[in-house]
Structures are given as structure tokens and as C-alpha cells.
Short mmCIF file of C-alpha atoms in Angstrom, two decimals:
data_model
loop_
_atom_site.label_atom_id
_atom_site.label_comp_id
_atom_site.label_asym_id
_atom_site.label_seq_id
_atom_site.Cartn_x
_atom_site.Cartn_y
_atom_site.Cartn_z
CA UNK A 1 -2.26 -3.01 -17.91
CA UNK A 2 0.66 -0.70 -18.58
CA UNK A 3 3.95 -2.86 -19.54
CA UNK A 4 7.32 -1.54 -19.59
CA UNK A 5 9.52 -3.43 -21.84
CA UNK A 6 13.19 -4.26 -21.56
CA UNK A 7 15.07 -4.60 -24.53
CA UNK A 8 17.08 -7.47 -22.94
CA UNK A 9 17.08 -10.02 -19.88
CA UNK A 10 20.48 -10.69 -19.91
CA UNK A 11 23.95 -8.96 -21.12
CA UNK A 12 27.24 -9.57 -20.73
CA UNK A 13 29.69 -7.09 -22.01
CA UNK A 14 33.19 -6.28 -21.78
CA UNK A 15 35.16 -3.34 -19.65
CA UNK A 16 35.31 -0.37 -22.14
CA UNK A 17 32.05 -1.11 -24.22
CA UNK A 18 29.53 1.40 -24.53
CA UNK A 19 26.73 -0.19 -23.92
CA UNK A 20 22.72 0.55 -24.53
CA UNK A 21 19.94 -0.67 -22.45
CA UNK A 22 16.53 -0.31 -23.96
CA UNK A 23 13.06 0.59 -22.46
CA UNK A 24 9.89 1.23 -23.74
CA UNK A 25 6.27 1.86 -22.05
CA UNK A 26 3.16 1.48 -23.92
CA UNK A 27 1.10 3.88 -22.03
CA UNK A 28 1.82 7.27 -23.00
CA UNK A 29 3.25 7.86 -19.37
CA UNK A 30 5.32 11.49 -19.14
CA UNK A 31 7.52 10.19 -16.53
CA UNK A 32 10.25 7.45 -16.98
CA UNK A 33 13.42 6.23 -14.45
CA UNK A 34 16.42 4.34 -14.59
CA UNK A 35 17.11 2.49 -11.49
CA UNK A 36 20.40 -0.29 -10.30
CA UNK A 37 19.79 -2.86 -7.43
CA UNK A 38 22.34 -3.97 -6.15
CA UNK A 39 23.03 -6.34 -2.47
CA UNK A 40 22.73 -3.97 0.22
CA UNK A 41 21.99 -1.57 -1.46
CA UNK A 42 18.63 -1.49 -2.49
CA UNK A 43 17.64 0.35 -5.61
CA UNK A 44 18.96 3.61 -6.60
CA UNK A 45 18.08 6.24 -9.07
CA UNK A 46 20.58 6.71 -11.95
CA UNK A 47 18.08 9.24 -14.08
CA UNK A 48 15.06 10.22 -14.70
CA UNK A 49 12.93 11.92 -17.23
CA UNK A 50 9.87 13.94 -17.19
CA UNK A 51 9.22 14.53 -20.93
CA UNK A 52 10.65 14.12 -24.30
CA UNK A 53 14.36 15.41 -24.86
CA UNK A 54 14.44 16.33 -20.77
CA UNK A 55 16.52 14.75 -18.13
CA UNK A 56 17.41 15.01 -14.80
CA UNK A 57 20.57 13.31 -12.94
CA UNK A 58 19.44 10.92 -9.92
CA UNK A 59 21.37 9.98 -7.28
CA UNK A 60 24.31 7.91 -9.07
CA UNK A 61 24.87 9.42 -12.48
CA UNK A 62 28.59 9.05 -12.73
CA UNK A 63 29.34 6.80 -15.75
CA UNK A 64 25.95 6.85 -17.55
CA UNK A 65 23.58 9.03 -20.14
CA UNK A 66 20.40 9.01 -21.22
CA UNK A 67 18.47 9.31 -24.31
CA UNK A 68 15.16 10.32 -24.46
CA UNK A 69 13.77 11.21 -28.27
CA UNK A 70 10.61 9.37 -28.10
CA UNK A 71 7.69 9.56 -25.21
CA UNK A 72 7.84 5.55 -24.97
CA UNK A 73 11.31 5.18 -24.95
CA UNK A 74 14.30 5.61 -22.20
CA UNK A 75 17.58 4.29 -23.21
CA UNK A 76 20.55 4.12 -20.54
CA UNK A 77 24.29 4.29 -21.99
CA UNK A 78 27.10 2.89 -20.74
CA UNK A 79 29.95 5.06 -22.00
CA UNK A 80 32.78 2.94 -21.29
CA UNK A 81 31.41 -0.12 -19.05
CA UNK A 82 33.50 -1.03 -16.25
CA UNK A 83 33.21 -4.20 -13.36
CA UNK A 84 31.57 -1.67 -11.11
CA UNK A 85 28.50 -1.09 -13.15
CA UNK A 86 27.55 -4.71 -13.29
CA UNK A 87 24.33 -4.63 -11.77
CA UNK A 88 20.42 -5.31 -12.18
CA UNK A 89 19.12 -2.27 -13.97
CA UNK A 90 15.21 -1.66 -13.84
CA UNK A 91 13.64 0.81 -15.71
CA UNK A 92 9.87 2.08 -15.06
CA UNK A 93 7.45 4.69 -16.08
CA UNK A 94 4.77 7.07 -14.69
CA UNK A 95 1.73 8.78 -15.48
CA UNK A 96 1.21 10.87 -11.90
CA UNK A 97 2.90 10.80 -8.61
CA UNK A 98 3.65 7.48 -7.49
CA UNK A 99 2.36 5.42 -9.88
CA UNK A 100 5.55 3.07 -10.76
CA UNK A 101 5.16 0.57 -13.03
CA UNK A 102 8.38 -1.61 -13.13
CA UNK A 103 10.44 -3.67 -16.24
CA UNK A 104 11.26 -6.91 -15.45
CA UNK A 105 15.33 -5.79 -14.96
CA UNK A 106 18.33 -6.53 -17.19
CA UNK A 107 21.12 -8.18 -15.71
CA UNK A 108 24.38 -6.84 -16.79
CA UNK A 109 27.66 -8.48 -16.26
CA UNK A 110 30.61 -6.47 -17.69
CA UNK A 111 33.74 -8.59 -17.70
CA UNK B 1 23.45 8.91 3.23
CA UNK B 2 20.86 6.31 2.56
CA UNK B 3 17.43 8.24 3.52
CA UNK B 4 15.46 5.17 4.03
CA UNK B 5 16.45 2.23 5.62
CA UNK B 6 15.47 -1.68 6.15
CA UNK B 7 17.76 -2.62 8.91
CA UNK B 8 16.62 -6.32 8.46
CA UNK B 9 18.20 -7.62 5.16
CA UNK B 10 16.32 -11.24 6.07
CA UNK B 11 12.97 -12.11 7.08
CA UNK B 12 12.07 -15.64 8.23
CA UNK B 13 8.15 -16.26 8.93
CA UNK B 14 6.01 -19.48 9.36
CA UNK B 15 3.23 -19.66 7.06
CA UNK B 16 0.01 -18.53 8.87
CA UNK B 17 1.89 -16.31 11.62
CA UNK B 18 2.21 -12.50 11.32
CA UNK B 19 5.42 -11.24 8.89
CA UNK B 20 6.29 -7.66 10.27
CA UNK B 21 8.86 -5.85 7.72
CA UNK B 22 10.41 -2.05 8.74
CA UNK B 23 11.43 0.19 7.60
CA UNK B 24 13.35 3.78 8.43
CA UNK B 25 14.13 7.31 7.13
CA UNK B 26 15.77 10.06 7.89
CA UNK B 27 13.96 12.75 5.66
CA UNK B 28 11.43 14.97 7.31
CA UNK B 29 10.35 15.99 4.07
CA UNK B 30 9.01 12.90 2.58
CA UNK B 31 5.04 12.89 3.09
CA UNK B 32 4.37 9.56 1.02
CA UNK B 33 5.52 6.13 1.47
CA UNK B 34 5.19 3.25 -0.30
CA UNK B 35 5.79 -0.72 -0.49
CA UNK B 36 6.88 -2.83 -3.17
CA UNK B 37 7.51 -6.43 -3.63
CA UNK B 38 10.04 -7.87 -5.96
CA UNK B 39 10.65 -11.31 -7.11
CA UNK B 40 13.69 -13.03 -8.66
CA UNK B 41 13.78 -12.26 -12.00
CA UNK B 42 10.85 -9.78 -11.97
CA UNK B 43 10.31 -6.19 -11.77
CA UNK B 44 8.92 -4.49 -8.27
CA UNK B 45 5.40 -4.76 -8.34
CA UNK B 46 3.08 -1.96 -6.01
CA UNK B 47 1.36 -3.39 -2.83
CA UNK B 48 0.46 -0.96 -0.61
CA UNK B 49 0.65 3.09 -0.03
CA UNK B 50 0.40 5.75 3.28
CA UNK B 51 -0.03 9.26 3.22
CA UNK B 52 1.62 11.39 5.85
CA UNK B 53 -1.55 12.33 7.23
CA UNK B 54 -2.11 9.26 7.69
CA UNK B 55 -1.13 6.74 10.50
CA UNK B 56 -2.30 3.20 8.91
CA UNK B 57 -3.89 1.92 5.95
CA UNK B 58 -5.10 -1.67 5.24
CA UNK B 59 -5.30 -4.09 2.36
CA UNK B 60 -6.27 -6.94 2.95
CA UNK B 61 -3.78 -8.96 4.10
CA UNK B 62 -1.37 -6.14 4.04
CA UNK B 63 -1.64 -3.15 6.37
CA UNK B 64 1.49 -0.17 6.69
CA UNK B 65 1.53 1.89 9.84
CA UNK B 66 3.46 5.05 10.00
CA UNK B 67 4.74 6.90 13.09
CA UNK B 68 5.59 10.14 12.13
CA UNK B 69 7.53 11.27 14.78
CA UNK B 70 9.91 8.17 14.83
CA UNK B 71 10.45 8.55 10.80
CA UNK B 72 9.47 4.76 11.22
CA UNK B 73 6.66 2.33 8.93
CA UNK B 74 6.16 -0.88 9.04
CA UNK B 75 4.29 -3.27 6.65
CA UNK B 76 2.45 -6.18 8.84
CA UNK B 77 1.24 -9.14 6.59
CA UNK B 78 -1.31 -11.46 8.57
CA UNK B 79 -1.60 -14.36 7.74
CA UNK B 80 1.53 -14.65 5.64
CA UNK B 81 1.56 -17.15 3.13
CA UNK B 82 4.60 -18.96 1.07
CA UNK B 83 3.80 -16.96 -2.04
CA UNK B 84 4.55 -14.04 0.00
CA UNK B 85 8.48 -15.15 -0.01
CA UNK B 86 9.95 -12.09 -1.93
CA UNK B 87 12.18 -9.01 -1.46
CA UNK B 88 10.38 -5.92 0.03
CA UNK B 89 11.48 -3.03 -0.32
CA UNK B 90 10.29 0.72 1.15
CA UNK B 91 10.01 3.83 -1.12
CA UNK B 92 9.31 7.56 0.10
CA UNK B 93 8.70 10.77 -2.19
CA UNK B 94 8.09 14.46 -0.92
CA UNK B 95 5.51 16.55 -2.31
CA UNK B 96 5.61 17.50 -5.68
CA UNK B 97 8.76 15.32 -7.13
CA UNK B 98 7.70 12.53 -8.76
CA UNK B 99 10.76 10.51 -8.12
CA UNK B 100 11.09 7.89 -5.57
CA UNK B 101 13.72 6.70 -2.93
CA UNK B 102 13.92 3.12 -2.21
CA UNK B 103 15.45 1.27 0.97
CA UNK B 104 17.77 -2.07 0.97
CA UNK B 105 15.13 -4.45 0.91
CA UNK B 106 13.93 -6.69 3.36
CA UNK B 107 13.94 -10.87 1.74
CA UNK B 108 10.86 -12.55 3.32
CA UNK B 109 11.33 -16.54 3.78
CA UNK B 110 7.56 -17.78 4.53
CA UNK B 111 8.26 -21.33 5.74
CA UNK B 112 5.52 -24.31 5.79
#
């Protein structure tokens, strides 16, 4: 089974941090995705990431990056963290279309 | 401009009956849809898939229909069971972009 890994479960930072969220896949997958839920909301795509050192903005960019230097790894930054960004991020990975596999989420509270 | 919609935040089903979840979007472009299921704490897991050439498809359980011309799916789960009590949520793609675009969610109660 593929596994996508999250760095941590829970984080609680404060308003100005930059923060990092980790993610790594174990499955060689090209394709990997940052996503928020939030209440109401649903999920939403923040970036995504077809191959090494590329990137693409999704839907709600504003106030993050991405880093992508190794296949099996998709980090999310934080530049300055504010209230609005607390959230449950998920990250996930794929090797063709549709094919999601989902982290279990990191819940961030930024104070 | 939320392209696909669950207009039912809350679901509440007795076990055995039939749990009917919906779902809506607004993109005529989007050819494949898709369901996951999400529990607390846990990462969306894949349950079940339609192609737009497609009006239905069955698992077990678990069986999407998709009218086309209403931009409308729906996931039917018969019989529904209390393990089934999670967030579902909807997710279309169009052709060749890989990336998908999830609804709200729908949270399914399954009562005893």
C-alpha cells in the first residue's frame, strides 16, 4: 500500500512564524498536492506538483510556498502564519489520474 | 465560485435503510467524478469512481449515479451501516489535469 507520511499530527504556532509542514510518499508517485479543509468549506487545493523542482499554484495560494527537491517529498511553508491559516492541511500523492492517496492531516492552530 | 457542491452539510440515516448523499457542479468540463470518505483524524480514503460516459457504477454497497445534463451525482449506500458514519465528500477532474476539486462534504450519522 502506498503511505503518505505527515511530518506532524498536531502544531500549534504563533502569528508571524514561518512554519514547515512535511510530507513524504513512499511510492515513487510524480504527482503530489497540498490541500486545507476547513467547515464549509470542504477541501481546497493550495499547490500542487507534478515533478521534482516544478510547481503549480492551486486555488488558494496566497500566504504559502512550496518546496519540492526530492520525488518523495512536498513541504508547505508558512511564510508568516497568521489566525486565518489555521486549518487541517492534507497532503497526498499520485501516480496517474485520479489515483489520490491521502496523509492522515496536520492540524495547525496558529495563535 | 465553488464548482462542486454538497448542499447537505448533515446526513442522518438508520442503520439498514438507504443513505443517499449529493452532490452538484457547475463545470461542464469535468468528465470524472469521484467519492471519498474521511474520518476524524484520518486522511480521505477512495470509495467509489464514474466516468462521464457513464451514468452509474456499483460497488457493492456503494453505487454513484450521474445525470449529466443536471451536473448532478449522487452516491446511494444500501444497506448503510454505523461504520459508514463519516464525512463524504465529492471530487471532479477534467480530462487531462491531474488535479482534483472537492465539494463541502456531506457528515453521515448512521443511527442503530
Amino acid at each position: 500500500d502506498v503511505k503518505v507520511t505527515q511530518s506532524s499530527r498536531y502544531l500549534v504556532k504563533r502569528t508571524g512564524e514561518k512554519v514547515f509542514l512535511e510530507c513524504v510518499q513512499d511510492m515513487d508517485h510524480e504527482n503530489m498536492f497540498w490541500y486545507r479543509q476547513d467547515p464549509g468549506l470542504g477541501l481546497r487545493l493550495i499547490y500542487f506538483s507534478y515533478d521534482v523542482k516544478m510547481k503549480e499554484k492551486g486555488d488558494i495560494p496566497e500566504g504559502y510556498s512550496v518546496s519540492r527537491e526530492k520525488k518523495e517529498r512536498f513541504s508547505l511553508i508558512l511564510e508568516s502564519a497568521s489566525t486565518n491559516q489555521t486549518s487541517m492541511y492534507l497532503c497526498a500523492s499520485s501516480l496517474v489520474l485520479y489515483g489520490y492517496t491521502f496523509g492522515s492531516g496536520t492540524r495547525l492552530t496558529v495563535v | 465560485d465553488q464548482q462542486v457542491k454538497q448542499n447537505s452539510p448533515s446526513l442522518s440515516v438508520q442503520e439498514g435503510r438507504i443513505s443517499i448523499l449529493n452532490c452538484d457542479y457547475t463545470n461542464s468540463m469535468f468528465d470524472y467524478f469521484l467519492w471519498y470518505k474521511k474520518y476524524p483524524a484520518e486522511g480521505p480514503t477512495f470509495l467509489i469512481s464514474i466516468s462521464s460516459i457513464k451514468d452509474k457504477n456499483e460497488d457493492g454497497r456503494f453505487t454513484v449515479f450521474l445525470n449529466k445534463s443536471a451536473k448532478h451525482l449522487s452516491l446511494h449506500i444500501v444497506p448503510s451501516q454505523p461504520g459508514d458514519s463519516a464525512v463524504y465528500f465529492c471530487a471532479a477532474s477534467t480530462g487531462t489535469a491531474s488535479k482534483l476539486t472537492f465539494g463541502t462534504g456531506t457528515r453521515l450519522q448512521v443511527t442503530l
